[in-house]
């Protein structure tokens, strides 16, 4: 089967590899959609350490194709529509049991497209414990987005403890930021969407932003201060990894800030801000439990997750797709399979 690999030099390689077979406790998923995530670009350019021999793609979604020994029929049957929580741990430690295999305490945690094969291929083999039901109301593309980018926004909001009845500033309107804007608006927040790209800001309006700010052309502090009567924001979500100073500049008294964008250098002097009574946190994707809850929320609120995608590609177009994605001047891409 044709699969996408990253040499780490800003190019892709399309390589023929054998179709996987499931081992004990594993299933093979026929991939129907595999999303392109902004973090892919760190590996595309070799900025992060990873196994260059593994298949890329950590936002896969599809159908159960084959089942390994020891997998109970109640856990998986051929044809089931499934999302994948793309981190695999020991399954026994307290973090794994709580749905956080990416924080596995035994040191055996693995991530698709970093340590083990990912979803940019027609089939992927995964532990049965990593699959989650894909609601019938959702497309495979939506399930792929929820598996990382959209789920990352959901995880950040959950870390923040909710955003209803707040003024929430979302910095960065890429796929994660747009998802954060969409969720926050649907939860009753007044959302101020921030970016330096006019196209992304127009998309932010579509996803529910009440106000948009091009921070390259106008002062974010002035806009937020004027809008709030000087109180500034209750909540700031920084998704770009490049605007931490802006994030703190608009965070009001008793404000909560969550940083999920990378690299995201964060610095402040306690003496200068301690009277503001801030709560500052990071967020790393979401647990498998919250991935399922995120999907349910999208269904119950009829949220337009599919609209995050601006481009659809076949696996044969991988080189062109990542050249486009690397420019970061449009929306989100997805590889689709029959």
Coordinates of C-alpha atoms in Angstrom, one line a residue, residues 8-280:
X8 CA 12.6 15.5 7.7
X9 CA 14.0 17.9 5.1
X10 CA 10.7 19.6 4.0
X11 CA 9.8 16.9 1.5
X12 CA 7.6 13.8 1.4
X13 CA 8.3 10.3 0.2
X14 CA 5.5 8.0 -1.1
X15 CA 6.6 4.4 -0.2
X16 CA 5.0 1.0 -0.9
X17 CA 4.8 -1.0 2.3
X18 CA 3.0 -4.2 3.1
X19 CA -0.6 -4.0 4.3
X20 CA -0.6 -4.6 8.1
X21 CA -2.1 -7.6 9.9
X22 CA -3.4 -7.4 13.5
X23 CA -1.6 -9.0 16.4
X24 CA -3.2 -10.0 19.7
X25 CA -5.4 -7.2 21.0
X26 CA -5.1 -5.2 17.8
X27 CA -7.4 -4.2 14.9
X28 CA -6.7 -3.0 11.4
X29 CA -8.6 0.1 10.5
X30 CA -9.4 0.8 6.9
X31 CA -8.6 4.5 6.8
X32 CA -11.3 6.7 5.2
X33 CA -9.9 10.1 6.2
X34 CA -6.5 11.2 7.6
X35 CA -6.2 14.8 8.5
X36 CA -3.2 17.1 8.1
X37 CA -2.3 18.7 11.4
X38 CA -0.2 21.8 12.0
X39 CA 2.2 19.9 14.1
X40 CA 2.9 17.7 11.1
X41 CA 5.1 20.6 9.8
X42 CA 7.5 20.3 12.8
X43 CA 8.2 16.7 11.6
X44 CA 8.1 17.6 7.9
X45 CA 11.0 20.0 8.5
X46 CA 12.8 17.7 11.0
X47 CA 12.4 20.2 13.9
X48 CA 11.3 17.4 16.3
X49 CA 12.8 14.0 16.9
X50 CA 10.8 11.1 15.3
X51 CA 11.3 7.8 13.6
X52 CA 11.7 8.7 10.0
X53 CA 10.7 5.2 8.9
X54 CA 7.1 5.4 10.2
X55 CA 4.1 6.3 8.2
X56 CA 2.8 9.8 8.9
X57 CA -0.7 11.0 9.8
X58 CA -1.9 11.2 13.4
X59 CA -5.5 12.2 12.6
X60 CA -6.9 9.0 11.2
X61 CA -10.5 7.8 11.1
X62 CA -12.2 4.9 9.3
X63 CA -13.7 1.4 9.7
X64 CA -12.7 -1.8 11.3
X65 CA -11.3 -4.0 8.6
X66 CA -9.6 -6.9 10.5
X67 CA -9.5 -8.1 14.1
X68 CA -6.7 -9.8 16.0
X69 CA -6.7 -12.6 18.5
X70 CA -8.3 -11.9 21.8
X71 CA -10.4 -8.9 20.7
X72 CA -13.9 -9.4 22.1
X73 CA -16.9 -8.8 19.7
X74 CA -18.1 -6.2 22.2
X75 CA -14.9 -4.3 21.6
X76 CA -14.8 -4.3 17.8
X77 CA -16.6 -5.8 14.8
X78 CA -15.7 -5.6 11.2
X79 CA -17.4 -2.5 9.6
X80 CA -17.6 -0.5 12.8
X81 CA -17.0 3.3 12.2
X82 CA -14.3 4.4 14.5
X83 CA -12.1 7.3 15.6
X84 CA -8.6 6.6 16.9
X85 CA -7.0 8.1 20.0
X86 CA -3.5 8.2 18.5
X87 CA -1.5 7.6 21.6
X88 CA -0.8 4.1 22.9
X89 CA 0.4 3.3 26.5
X90 CA 0.8 0.3 28.7
X91 CA -2.9 0.3 29.4
X92 CA -2.4 -0.5 33.1
X93 CA -1.0 2.5 34.9
X94 CA -3.2 5.1 36.4
X95 CA -2.8 7.6 33.6
X96 CA -3.6 5.0 30.9
X97 CA -6.7 3.9 32.9
X98 CA -7.8 7.5 33.1
X99 CA -7.7 7.8 29.3
X100 CA -4.3 9.5 29.1
X101 CA -2.0 7.0 27.4
X102 CA 0.2 9.9 26.1
X103 CA 1.1 10.4 29.8
X104 CA 1.8 6.7 30.4
X105 CA 3.8 6.3 33.7
X106 CA 5.7 3.2 32.6
X107 CA 7.6 5.0 29.9
X108 CA 6.1 2.8 27.1
X109 CA 3.9 5.5 25.5
X110 CA 3.9 5.7 21.7
X111 CA 2.4 8.2 19.3
X112 CA 1.2 7.5 15.8
X113 CA 3.5 9.1 13.1
X114 CA 6.2 9.6 15.7
X115 CA 7.0 6.2 17.1
X116 CA 4.6 3.9 15.2
X117 CA 2.9 4.0 11.8
X118 CA 0.2 6.6 11.3
X119 CA -2.8 7.0 9.1
X120 CA -1.5 8.5 5.8
X121 CA -2.1 5.1 4.2
X122 CA -5.1 2.9 3.3
X123 CA -4.8 0.8 6.4
X124 CA -3.4 1.2 10.0
X125 CA -3.0 -1.3 12.8
X126 CA -3.8 0.0 16.3
X127 CA -4.5 -1.4 19.8
X128 CA -8.2 -2.1 20.2
X129 CA -8.1 0.1 23.3
X130 CA -7.4 3.1 21.1
X131 CA -10.6 3.0 19.1
X132 CA -13.7 5.0 19.8
X133 CA -17.1 4.9 18.2
X134 CA -17.7 7.5 15.5
X135 CA -21.2 8.8 15.8
X136 CA -23.3 8.0 12.7
X137 CA -24.1 11.8 12.4
X138 CA -20.4 12.6 11.8
X139 CA -18.4 12.2 8.6
X140 CA -15.0 10.5 8.6
X141 CA -13.4 13.9 8.0
X142 CA -15.0 15.2 11.2
X143 CA -13.8 12.2 13.2
X144 CA -10.3 12.8 11.9
X145 CA -10.3 16.4 13.0
X146 CA -11.7 15.5 16.4
X147 CA -8.8 13.0 16.8
X148 CA -6.3 15.9 17.2
X149 CA -6.8 19.5 16.0
X150 CA -10.4 20.0 17.0
X151 CA -9.9 17.8 20.0
X152 CA -7.0 19.9 21.1
X153 CA -9.2 22.9 21.2
X154 CA -11.8 20.9 23.2
X155 CA -9.1 19.7 25.6
X156 CA -8.0 23.3 26.2
X157 CA -11.5 24.5 27.0
X158 CA -11.9 21.6 29.4
X159 CA -8.6 22.5 31.1
X160 CA -9.9 26.1 31.5
X161 CA -13.0 24.8 33.2
X162 CA -15.4 26.2 30.6
X163 CA -15.9 29.6 28.9
X164 CA -19.6 30.3 29.1
X165 CA -20.5 34.0 29.8
X166 CA -16.9 35.1 29.3
X167 CA -15.0 37.4 26.9
X168 CA -12.7 34.8 25.3
X169 CA -9.8 35.8 23.1
X170 CA -8.6 33.1 20.7
X171 CA -5.2 33.9 19.3
X172 CA -4.4 32.1 16.1
X173 CA -7.2 31.0 13.7
X174 CA -5.7 27.9 12.1
X175 CA -7.6 24.7 12.5
X176 CA -7.1 24.5 16.3
X177 CA -8.0 28.2 16.8
X178 CA -11.0 28.0 14.6
X179 CA -12.2 25.0 16.5
X180 CA -11.6 26.9 19.8
X181 CA -13.6 29.8 18.4
X182 CA -16.4 27.4 17.3
X183 CA -16.6 25.7 20.7
X184 CA -16.4 28.9 22.7
X185 CA -19.1 30.6 20.7
X186 CA -21.4 27.5 21.0
X187 CA -20.9 27.6 24.8
X188 CA -22.0 31.1 25.2
X189 CA -18.7 33.0 25.1
X190 CA -18.2 36.4 23.4
X191 CA -15.3 35.5 21.1
X192 CA -12.6 37.8 19.9
X193 CA -10.6 36.0 17.1
X194 CA -7.1 37.1 16.4
X195 CA -4.7 36.3 13.5
X196 CA -2.5 38.1 11.0
X197 CA -4.2 36.6 7.9
X198 CA -7.4 38.2 6.5
X199 CA -8.7 34.9 5.1
X200 CA -8.4 33.2 8.4
X201 CA -10.2 36.0 10.1
X202 CA -13.1 35.8 7.7
X203 CA -13.3 32.1 8.5
X204 CA -13.3 32.9 12.2
X205 CA -16.5 34.9 11.6
X206 CA -18.1 31.8 10.0
X207 CA -17.2 29.8 13.1
X208 CA -18.8 32.3 15.5
X209 CA -16.3 35.0 16.3
X210 CA -18.0 38.2 17.4
X211 CA -15.0 40.4 16.8
X212 CA -11.9 39.7 14.7
X213 CA -8.5 41.5 15.0
X214 CA -5.6 41.5 12.6
X215 CA -2.9 42.0 15.2
X216 CA -0.4 42.9 12.5
X217 CA -2.5 45.9 11.5
X218 CA -4.0 47.1 14.8
X219 CA -3.3 46.9 18.5
X220 CA -4.9 43.9 20.1
X221 CA -4.7 45.5 23.5
X222 CA -6.6 48.6 22.3
X223 CA -9.3 46.6 20.6
X224 CA -9.9 44.3 23.6
X225 CA -9.7 47.2 26.1
X226 CA -12.2 49.2 24.1
X227 CA -14.5 46.3 23.7
X228 CA -14.5 45.4 27.4
X229 CA -14.5 48.9 28.9
X230 CA -10.9 48.3 30.1
X231 CA -11.7 45.1 31.9
X232 CA -9.8 43.0 29.3
X233 CA -10.5 39.3 28.7
X234 CA -11.7 36.7 31.1
X235 CA -10.1 33.9 29.1
X236 CA -7.3 33.8 26.5
X237 CA -6.5 30.7 24.4
X238 CA -3.2 31.0 22.6
X239 CA -3.1 28.4 19.8
X240 CA -0.4 29.9 17.5
X241 CA 2.7 29.3 19.6
X242 CA 4.0 32.8 18.7
X243 CA 1.9 35.4 20.6
X244 CA 2.4 34.8 24.3
X245 CA 3.1 38.4 25.0
X246 CA -0.1 39.4 23.3
X247 CA -1.9 36.8 25.3
X248 CA -0.8 38.3 28.6
X249 CA -1.3 41.8 27.5
X250 CA -5.1 41.3 27.2
X251 CA -5.7 39.0 30.1
X252 CA -7.8 40.7 32.8
X253 CA -8.0 40.4 36.5
X254 CA -8.7 36.8 37.6
X255 CA -8.2 35.8 34.0
X256 CA -7.5 32.3 32.8
X257 CA -5.0 31.6 30.0
X258 CA -4.3 28.3 28.2
X259 CA -1.3 27.8 26.0
X260 CA -1.5 25.0 23.4
X261 CA 0.5 26.4 20.5
X262 CA 4.1 25.3 19.9
X263 CA 6.9 26.4 20.5
X264 CA 5.1 28.9 22.8
X265 CA 7.8 30.5 24.9
X266 CA 6.0 31.8 27.9
X267 CA 7.6 34.3 30.3
X268 CA 6.3 36.7 33.0
X269 CA 7.6 38.3 36.2
X270 CA 5.5 37.4 39.2
X271 CA 6.0 40.7 40.9
X272 CA 4.6 42.5 37.9
X273 CA 1.4 40.4 37.7
X274 CA 0.7 38.7 41.0
X275 CA -2.1 41.1 41.9
X276 CA -3.9 40.2 38.7
X277 CA -4.7 36.7 40.3
X278 CA -4.2 34.9 36.9
X279 CA -4.6 31.2 36.3
X280 CA -2.1 30.1 33.6

